[in-house]
């Protein structure tokens, strides 16, 4: 009986898809995104600014009155909002995927945003990063926003 259990467990382990280990570049690109949100939680807009390429842009999408909404937000405006926030901004990431091709990387992740500990909204973030002499820098962030079907804890 014990032998059958061991064989069954081995068969399940062999049939399970192998988790792909991240390359050093993938880890570094993902770390830039994680650092961005660590700095945001701490209200450190200057540390956040250092993670962006000087020509970076932000794109946010959602729905308004049943119609798709697209808005471009200047990075300095967003950083000013973070610096002026009177409550902790805590963006939590889930289901993160990272891809790298030479000097280009993307980080795709689901998120939930909490403001002062209260759920605000969730969605998907897409970060495009470029490799520079100073390391990976964010060149573009695009996100979706919704309030239903979200992780709220």
mmCIF file with all atom_site columns, C-alpha atoms in Angstrom:
data_model
loop_
_atom_site.group_PDB
_atom_site.id
_atom_site.type_symbol
_atom_site.label_atom_id
_atom_site.label_alt_id
_atom_site.label_comp_id
_atom_site.label_asym_id
_atom_site.label_entity_id
_atom_site.label_seq_id
_atom_site.pdbx_PDB_ins_code
_atom_site.Cartn_x
_atom_site.Cartn_y
_atom_site.Cartn_z
_atom_site.occupancy
_atom_site.B_iso_or_equiv
_atom_site.pdbx_formal_charge
_atom_site.auth_seq_id
_atom_site.auth_comp_id
_atom_site.auth_asym_id
_atom_site.auth_atom_id
_atom_site.pdbx_PDB_model_num
ATOM 1   C CA . UNK A 1 1   ? 0.000   0.000  0.000   1.00 0.00 ? 1   UNK A CA 1
ATOM 2   C CA . UNK A 1 2   ? 2.772   2.435  0.924   1.00 0.00 ? 2   UNK A CA 1
ATOM 3   C CA . UNK A 1 3   ? 4.548   1.678  -2.337  1.00 0.00 ? 3   UNK A CA 1
ATOM 4   C CA . UNK A 1 4   ? 1.386   2.538  -4.318  1.00 0.00 ? 4   UNK A CA 1
ATOM 5   C CA . UNK A 1 5   ? 1.069   5.859  -2.494  1.00 0.00 ? 5   UNK A CA 1
ATOM 6   C CA . UNK A 1 6   ? 4.701   6.706  -3.203  1.00 0.00 ? 6   UNK A CA 1
ATOM 7   C CA . UNK A 1 7   ? 4.293   5.792  -6.881  1.00 0.00 ? 7   UNK A CA 1
ATOM 8   C CA . UNK A 1 8   ? 1.098   7.855  -7.119  1.00 0.00 ? 8   UNK A CA 1
ATOM 9   C CA . UNK A 1 9   ? 2.809   10.893 -5.575  1.00 0.00 ? 9   UNK A CA 1
ATOM 10  C CA . UNK A 1 10  ? 5.787   10.506 -7.919  1.00 0.00 ? 10  UNK A CA 1
ATOM 11  C CA . UNK A 1 11  ? 3.469   10.261 -10.922 1.00 0.00 ? 11  UNK A CA 1
ATOM 12  C CA . UNK A 1 12  ? 1.693   13.459 -9.874  1.00 0.00 ? 12  UNK A CA 1
ATOM 13  C CA . UNK A 1 13  ? 4.977   15.279 -9.373  1.00 0.00 ? 13  UNK A CA 1
ATOM 14  C CA . UNK A 1 14  ? 6.263   14.212 -12.777 1.00 0.00 ? 14  UNK A CA 1
ATOM 15  C CA . UNK A 1 15  ? 3.014   15.233 -14.453 1.00 0.00 ? 15  UNK A CA 1
ATOM 16  C CA . UNK A 1 16  ? 2.949   18.692 -12.845 1.00 0.00 ? 16  UNK A CA 1
ATOM 17  C CA . UNK A 1 17  ? 4.322   21.482 -15.031 1.00 0.00 ? 17  UNK A CA 1
ATOM 18  C CA . UNK A 1 18  ? 7.761   22.578 -13.946 1.00 0.00 ? 18  UNK A CA 1
ATOM 19  C CA . UNK A 1 19  ? 8.000   26.113 -12.621 1.00 0.00 ? 19  UNK A CA 1
ATOM 20  C CA . UNK A 1 20  ? 10.332  28.144 -14.804 1.00 0.00 ? 20  UNK A CA 1
ATOM 21  C CA . UNK A 1 21  ? 13.061  29.855 -12.855 1.00 0.00 ? 21  UNK A CA 1
ATOM 22  C CA . UNK A 1 22  ? 13.477  33.549 -13.538 1.00 0.00 ? 22  UNK A CA 1
ATOM 23  C CA . UNK A 1 23  ? 16.659  34.740 -15.200 1.00 0.00 ? 23  UNK A CA 1
ATOM 24  C CA . UNK A 1 24  ? 18.755  37.421 -13.501 1.00 0.00 ? 24  UNK A CA 1
ATOM 25  C CA . UNK A 1 25  ? 17.385  39.995 -15.974 1.00 0.00 ? 25  UNK A CA 1
ATOM 26  C CA . UNK A 1 26  ? 13.793  38.975 -15.243 1.00 0.00 ? 26  UNK A CA 1
ATOM 27  C CA . UNK A 1 27  ? 14.436  39.200 -11.509 1.00 0.00 ? 27  UNK A CA 1
ATOM 28  C CA . UNK A 1 28  ? 16.050  42.635 -11.910 1.00 0.00 ? 28  UNK A CA 1
ATOM 29  C CA . UNK A 1 29  ? 13.185  43.990 -14.047 1.00 0.00 ? 29  UNK A CA 1
ATOM 30  C CA . UNK A 1 30  ? 10.562  42.702 -11.594 1.00 0.00 ? 30  UNK A CA 1
ATOM 31  C CA . UNK A 1 31  ? 12.538  44.164 -8.682  1.00 0.00 ? 31  UNK A CA 1
ATOM 32  C CA . UNK A 1 32  ? 12.311  47.642 -10.237 1.00 0.00 ? 32  UNK A CA 1
ATOM 33  C CA . UNK A 1 33  ? 8.509   47.347 -10.174 1.00 0.00 ? 33  UNK A CA 1
ATOM 34  C CA . UNK A 1 34  ? 8.479   46.008 -6.619  1.00 0.00 ? 34  UNK A CA 1
ATOM 35  C CA . UNK A 1 35  ? 10.854  48.810 -5.545  1.00 0.00 ? 35  UNK A CA 1
ATOM 36  C CA . UNK A 1 36  ? 8.500   51.354 -7.145  1.00 0.00 ? 36  UNK A CA 1
ATOM 37  C CA . UNK A 1 37  ? 5.629   50.212 -4.933  1.00 0.00 ? 37  UNK A CA 1
ATOM 38  C CA . UNK A 1 38  ? 7.823   49.906 -1.838  1.00 0.00 ? 38  UNK A CA 1
ATOM 39  C CA . UNK A 1 39  ? 8.831   53.554 -2.361  1.00 0.00 ? 39  UNK A CA 1
ATOM 40  C CA . UNK A 1 40  ? 5.178   54.486 -2.977  1.00 0.00 ? 40  UNK A CA 1
ATOM 41  C CA . UNK A 1 41  ? 4.163   52.884 0.341   1.00 0.00 ? 41  UNK A CA 1
ATOM 42  C CA . UNK A 1 42  ? 6.853   55.019 1.986   1.00 0.00 ? 42  UNK A CA 1
ATOM 43  C CA . UNK A 1 43  ? 5.738   58.184 0.140   1.00 0.00 ? 43  UNK A CA 1
ATOM 44  C CA . UNK A 1 44  ? 9.226   58.559 -1.396  1.00 0.00 ? 44  UNK A CA 1
ATOM 45  C CA . UNK A 1 45  ? 8.491   60.149 -4.769  1.00 0.00 ? 45  UNK A CA 1
ATOM 46  C CA . UNK A 1 46  ? 12.162  60.962 -5.437  1.00 0.00 ? 46  UNK A CA 1
ATOM 47  C CA . UNK A 1 47  ? 13.171  57.312 -5.088  1.00 0.00 ? 47  UNK A CA 1
ATOM 48  C CA . UNK A 1 48  ? 10.265  56.450 -7.403  1.00 0.00 ? 48  UNK A CA 1
ATOM 49  C CA . UNK A 1 49  ? 11.393  59.053 -9.960  1.00 0.00 ? 49  UNK A CA 1
ATOM 50  C CA . UNK A 1 50  ? 14.834  57.429 -10.151 1.00 0.00 ? 50  UNK A CA 1
ATOM 51  C CA . UNK A 1 51  ? 13.218  54.214 -11.444 1.00 0.00 ? 51  UNK A CA 1
ATOM 52  C CA . UNK A 1 52  ? 11.716  55.944 -14.498 1.00 0.00 ? 52  UNK A CA 1
ATOM 53  C CA . UNK A 1 53  ? 13.347  56.743 -17.813 1.00 0.00 ? 53  UNK A CA 1
ATOM 54  C CA . UNK A 1 54  ? 13.222  60.548 -18.359 1.00 0.00 ? 54  UNK A CA 1
ATOM 55  C CA . UNK A 1 55  ? 10.773  60.089 -21.283 1.00 0.00 ? 55  UNK A CA 1
ATOM 56  C CA . UNK A 1 56  ? 8.427   57.700 -19.457 1.00 0.00 ? 56  UNK A CA 1
ATOM 57  C CA . UNK A 1 57  ? 4.658   57.960 -19.672 1.00 0.00 ? 57  UNK A CA 1
ATOM 58  C CA . UNK A 1 58  ? 1.643   56.604 -17.826 1.00 0.00 ? 58  UNK A CA 1
ATOM 59  C CA . UNK A 1 59  ? -1.526  55.388 -19.506 1.00 0.00 ? 59  UNK A CA 1
ATOM 60  C CA . UNK A 1 60  ? -4.628  54.490 -17.537 1.00 0.00 ? 60  UNK A CA 1
ATOM 61  C CA . UNK A 1 61  ? -7.721  52.807 -18.913 1.00 0.00 ? 61  UNK A CA 1
ATOM 62  C CA . UNK A 1 62  ? -11.124 52.064 -17.541 1.00 0.00 ? 62  UNK A CA 1
ATOM 63  C CA . UNK A 1 63  ? -14.792 52.652 -18.213 1.00 0.00 ? 63  UNK A CA 1
ATOM 64  C CA . UNK A 1 64  ? -16.889 55.765 -17.715 1.00 0.00 ? 64  UNK A CA 1
ATOM 65  C CA . UNK A 1 65  ? -20.604 55.854 -18.431 1.00 0.00 ? 65  UNK A CA 1
ATOM 66  C CA . UNK A 1 66  ? -20.281 52.522 -20.239 1.00 0.00 ? 66  UNK A CA 1
ATOM 67  C CA . UNK A 1 67  ? -17.595 53.810 -22.589 1.00 0.00 ? 67  UNK A CA 1
ATOM 68  C CA . UNK A 1 68  ? -13.867 52.982 -22.683 1.00 0.00 ? 68  UNK A CA 1
ATOM 69  C CA . UNK A 1 69  ? -11.714 55.686 -21.137 1.00 0.00 ? 69  UNK A CA 1
ATOM 70  C CA . UNK A 1 70  ? -8.029  56.286 -21.910 1.00 0.00 ? 70  UNK A CA 1
ATOM 71  C CA . UNK A 1 71  ? -6.063  58.911 -20.050 1.00 0.00 ? 71  UNK A CA 1
ATOM 72  C CA . UNK A 1 72  ? -2.388  59.896 -20.259 1.00 0.00 ? 72  UNK A CA 1
ATOM 73  C CA . UNK A 1 73  ? -0.949  61.040 -16.951 1.00 0.00 ? 73  UNK A CA 1
ATOM 74  C CA . UNK A 1 74  ? 2.386   62.895 -16.837 1.00 0.00 ? 74  UNK A CA 1
ATOM 75  C CA . UNK A 1 75  ? 4.818   61.016 -14.580 1.00 0.00 ? 75  UNK A CA 1
ATOM 76  C CA . UNK A 1 76  ? 5.704   64.189 -12.593 1.00 0.00 ? 76  UNK A CA 1
ATOM 77  C CA . UNK A 1 77  ? 1.996   64.755 -11.839 1.00 0.00 ? 77  UNK A CA 1
ATOM 78  C CA . UNK A 1 78  ? 1.593   61.203 -10.560 1.00 0.00 ? 78  UNK A CA 1
ATOM 79  C CA . UNK A 1 79  ? 4.727   61.450 -8.425  1.00 0.00 ? 79  UNK A CA 1
ATOM 80  C CA . UNK A 1 80  ? 3.522   64.762 -6.995  1.00 0.00 ? 80  UNK A CA 1
ATOM 81  C CA . UNK A 1 81  ? 0.263   63.071 -6.023  1.00 0.00 ? 81  UNK A CA 1
ATOM 82  C CA . UNK A 1 82  ? 2.168   60.285 -4.272  1.00 0.00 ? 82  UNK A CA 1
ATOM 83  C CA . UNK A 1 83  ? 4.382   62.790 -2.440  1.00 0.00 ? 83  UNK A CA 1
ATOM 84  C CA . UNK A 1 84  ? 1.321   64.772 -1.307  1.00 0.00 ? 84  UNK A CA 1
ATOM 85  C CA . UNK A 1 85  ? -0.763  61.792 -0.205  1.00 0.00 ? 85  UNK A CA 1
ATOM 86  C CA . UNK A 1 86  ? -1.951  62.041 3.379   1.00 0.00 ? 86  UNK A CA 1
ATOM 87  C CA . UNK A 1 87  ? -2.560  58.286 3.622   1.00 0.00 ? 87  UNK A CA 1
ATOM 88  C CA . UNK A 1 88  ? -0.415  55.262 2.805   1.00 0.00 ? 88  UNK A CA 1
ATOM 89  C CA . UNK A 1 89  ? -0.777  54.095 -0.798  1.00 0.00 ? 89  UNK A CA 1
ATOM 90  C CA . UNK A 1 90  ? -0.335  50.312 -0.833  1.00 0.00 ? 90  UNK A CA 1
ATOM 91  C CA . UNK A 1 91  ? -0.429  48.600 -4.212  1.00 0.00 ? 91  UNK A CA 1
ATOM 92  C CA . UNK A 1 92  ? -0.324  44.821 -3.821  1.00 0.00 ? 92  UNK A CA 1
ATOM 93  C CA . UNK A 1 93  ? 0.786   42.679 -6.767  1.00 0.00 ? 93  UNK A CA 1
ATOM 94  C CA . UNK A 1 94  ? -0.483  39.221 -7.777  1.00 0.00 ? 94  UNK A CA 1
ATOM 95  C CA . UNK A 1 95  ? 0.088   36.805 -10.657 1.00 0.00 ? 95  UNK A CA 1
ATOM 96  C CA . UNK A 1 96  ? 3.196   38.619 -11.923 1.00 0.00 ? 96  UNK A CA 1
ATOM 97  C CA . UNK A 1 97  ? 4.717   37.648 -15.270 1.00 0.00 ? 97  UNK A CA 1
ATOM 98  C CA . UNK A 1 98  ? 8.052   38.960 -16.543 1.00 0.00 ? 98  UNK A CA 1
ATOM 99  C CA . UNK A 1 99  ? 9.585   38.677 -20.016 1.00 0.00 ? 99  UNK A CA 1
ATOM 100 C CA . UNK A 1 100 ? 12.924  39.975 -21.254 1.00 0.00 ? 100 UNK A CA 1
ATOM 101 C CA . UNK A 1 101 ? 14.278  40.281 -24.803 1.00 0.00 ? 101 UNK A CA 1
ATOM 102 C CA . UNK A 1 102 ? 17.714  41.881 -24.958 1.00 0.00 ? 102 UNK A CA 1
ATOM 103 C CA . UNK A 1 103 ? 17.255  45.471 -23.685 1.00 0.00 ? 103 UNK A CA 1
ATOM 104 C CA . UNK A 1 104 ? 13.474  45.348 -23.396 1.00 0.00 ? 104 UNK A CA 1
ATOM 105 C CA . UNK A 1 105 ? 11.380  43.876 -20.602 1.00 0.00 ? 105 UNK A CA 1
ATOM 106 C CA . UNK A 1 106 ? 7.768   43.822 -19.561 1.00 0.00 ? 106 UNK A CA 1
ATOM 107 C CA . UNK A 1 107 ? 6.182   43.109 -16.217 1.00 0.00 ? 107 UNK A CA 1
ATOM 108 C CA . UNK A 1 108 ? 2.483   42.186 -16.329 1.00 0.00 ? 108 UNK A CA 1
ATOM 109 C CA . UNK A 1 109 ? 0.754   41.932 -12.974 1.00 0.00 ? 109 UNK A CA 1
ATOM 110 C CA . UNK A 1 110 ? -2.637  42.001 -11.353 1.00 0.00 ? 110 UNK A CA 1
ATOM 111 C CA . UNK A 1 111 ? -2.938  44.474 -8.484  1.00 0.00 ? 111 UNK A CA 1
ATOM 112 C CA . UNK A 1 112 ? -5.178  45.783 -5.743  1.00 0.00 ? 112 UNK A CA 1
ATOM 113 C CA . UNK A 1 113 ? -4.696  49.317 -4.405  1.00 0.00 ? 113 UNK A CA 1
ATOM 114 C CA . UNK A 1 114 ? -5.386  50.178 -0.780  1.00 0.00 ? 114 UNK A CA 1
ATOM 115 C CA . UNK A 1 115 ? -5.435  53.795 0.407   1.00 0.00 ? 115 UNK A CA 1
ATOM 116 C CA . UNK A 1 116 ? -4.986  54.226 4.125   1.00 0.00 ? 116 UNK A CA 1
ATOM 117 C CA . UNK A 1 117 ? -5.717  50.519 4.552   1.00 0.00 ? 117 UNK A CA 1
ATOM 118 C CA . UNK A 1 118 ? -9.038  50.733 2.676   1.00 0.00 ? 118 UNK A CA 1
ATOM 119 C CA . UNK A 1 119 ? -9.566  48.992 -0.663  1.00 0.00 ? 119 UNK A CA 1
ATOM 120 C CA . UNK A 1 120 ? -9.721  51.499 -3.553  1.00 0.00 ? 120 UNK A CA 1
ATOM 121 C CA . UNK A 1 121 ? -9.622  49.546 -6.828  1.00 0.00 ? 121 UNK A CA 1
ATOM 122 C CA . UNK A 1 122 ? -7.844  46.784 -8.703  1.00 0.00 ? 122 UNK A CA 1
ATOM 123 C CA . UNK A 1 123 ? -6.795  45.941 -12.213 1.00 0.00 ? 123 UNK A CA 1
ATOM 124 C CA . UNK A 1 124 ? -3.835  44.983 -14.330 1.00 0.00 ? 124 UNK A CA 1
ATOM 125 C CA . UNK A 1 125 ? -0.531  46.849 -14.599 1.00 0.00 ? 125 UNK A CA 1
ATOM 126 C CA . UNK A 1 126 ? 1.748   46.550 -17.616 1.00 0.00 ? 126 UNK A CA 1
ATOM 127 C CA . UNK A 1 127 ? 5.255   47.938 -17.181 1.00 0.00 ? 127 UNK A CA 1
ATOM 128 C CA . UNK A 1 128 ? 7.575   48.361 -20.151 1.00 0.00 ? 128 UNK A CA 1
ATOM 129 C CA . UNK A 1 129 ? 11.191  48.667 -19.086 1.00 0.00 ? 129 UNK A CA 1
ATOM 130 C CA . UNK A 1 130 ? 14.373  49.431 -21.002 1.00 0.00 ? 130 UNK A CA 1
ATOM 131 C CA . UNK A 1 131 ? 17.913  48.559 -20.057 1.00 0.00 ? 131 UNK A CA 1
ATOM 132 C CA . UNK A 1 132 ? 20.064  51.654 -19.566 1.00 0.00 ? 132 UNK A CA 1
ATOM 133 C CA . UNK A 1 133 ? 23.631  52.208 -18.391 1.00 0.00 ? 133 UNK A CA 1
ATOM 134 C CA . UNK A 1 134 ? 22.092  52.630 -14.911 1.00 0.00 ? 134 UNK A CA 1
ATOM 135 C CA . UNK A 1 135 ? 20.062  49.409 -15.073 1.00 0.00 ? 135 UNK A CA 1
ATOM 136 C CA . UNK A 1 136 ? 16.410  48.724 -15.880 1.00 0.00 ? 136 UNK A CA 1
ATOM 137 C CA . UNK A 1 137 ? 14.203  51.827 -16.067 1.00 0.00 ? 137 UNK A CA 1
ATOM 138 C CA . UNK A 1 138 ? 10.439  52.094 -16.563 1.00 0.00 ? 138 UNK A CA 1
ATOM 139 C CA . UNK A 1 139 ? 9.619   53.671 -19.936 1.00 0.00 ? 139 UNK A CA 1
ATOM 140 C CA . UNK A 1 140 ? 5.840   53.155 -19.776 1.00 0.00 ? 140 UNK A CA 1
ATOM 141 C CA . UNK A 1 141 ? 3.142   52.038 -17.357 1.00 0.00 ? 141 UNK A CA 1
ATOM 142 C CA . UNK A 1 142 ? -0.344  51.158 -18.542 1.00 0.00 ? 142 UNK A CA 1
ATOM 143 C CA . UNK A 1 143 ? -3.088  50.057 -16.193 1.00 0.00 ? 143 UNK A CA 1
ATOM 144 C CA . UNK A 1 144 ? -6.702  49.068 -16.014 1.00 0.00 ? 144 UNK A CA 1
ATOM 145 C CA . UNK A 1 145 ? -8.969  50.000 -13.137 1.00 0.00 ? 145 UNK A CA 1
ATOM 146 C CA . UNK A 1 146 ? -12.091 48.367 -11.770 1.00 0.00 ? 146 UNK A CA 1
ATOM 147 C CA . UNK A 1 147 ? -13.808 47.822 -8.443  1.00 0.00 ? 147 UNK A CA 1
ATOM 148 C CA . UNK A 1 148 ? -15.467 44.443 -8.958  1.00 0.00 ? 148 UNK A CA 1
ATOM 149 C CA . UNK A 1 149 ? -13.904 41.003 -9.016  1.00 0.00 ? 149 UNK A CA 1
ATOM 150 C CA . UNK A 1 150 ? -10.934 42.226 -6.971  1.00 0.00 ? 150 UNK A CA 1
ATOM 151 C CA . UNK A 1 151 ? -8.785  40.815 -4.188  1.00 0.00 ? 151 UNK A CA 1
ATOM 152 C CA . UNK A 1 152 ? -9.655  43.004 -1.233  1.00 0.00 ? 152 UNK A CA 1
ATOM 153 C CA . UNK A 1 153 ? -7.352  41.606 1.425   1.00 0.00 ? 153 UNK A CA 1
#
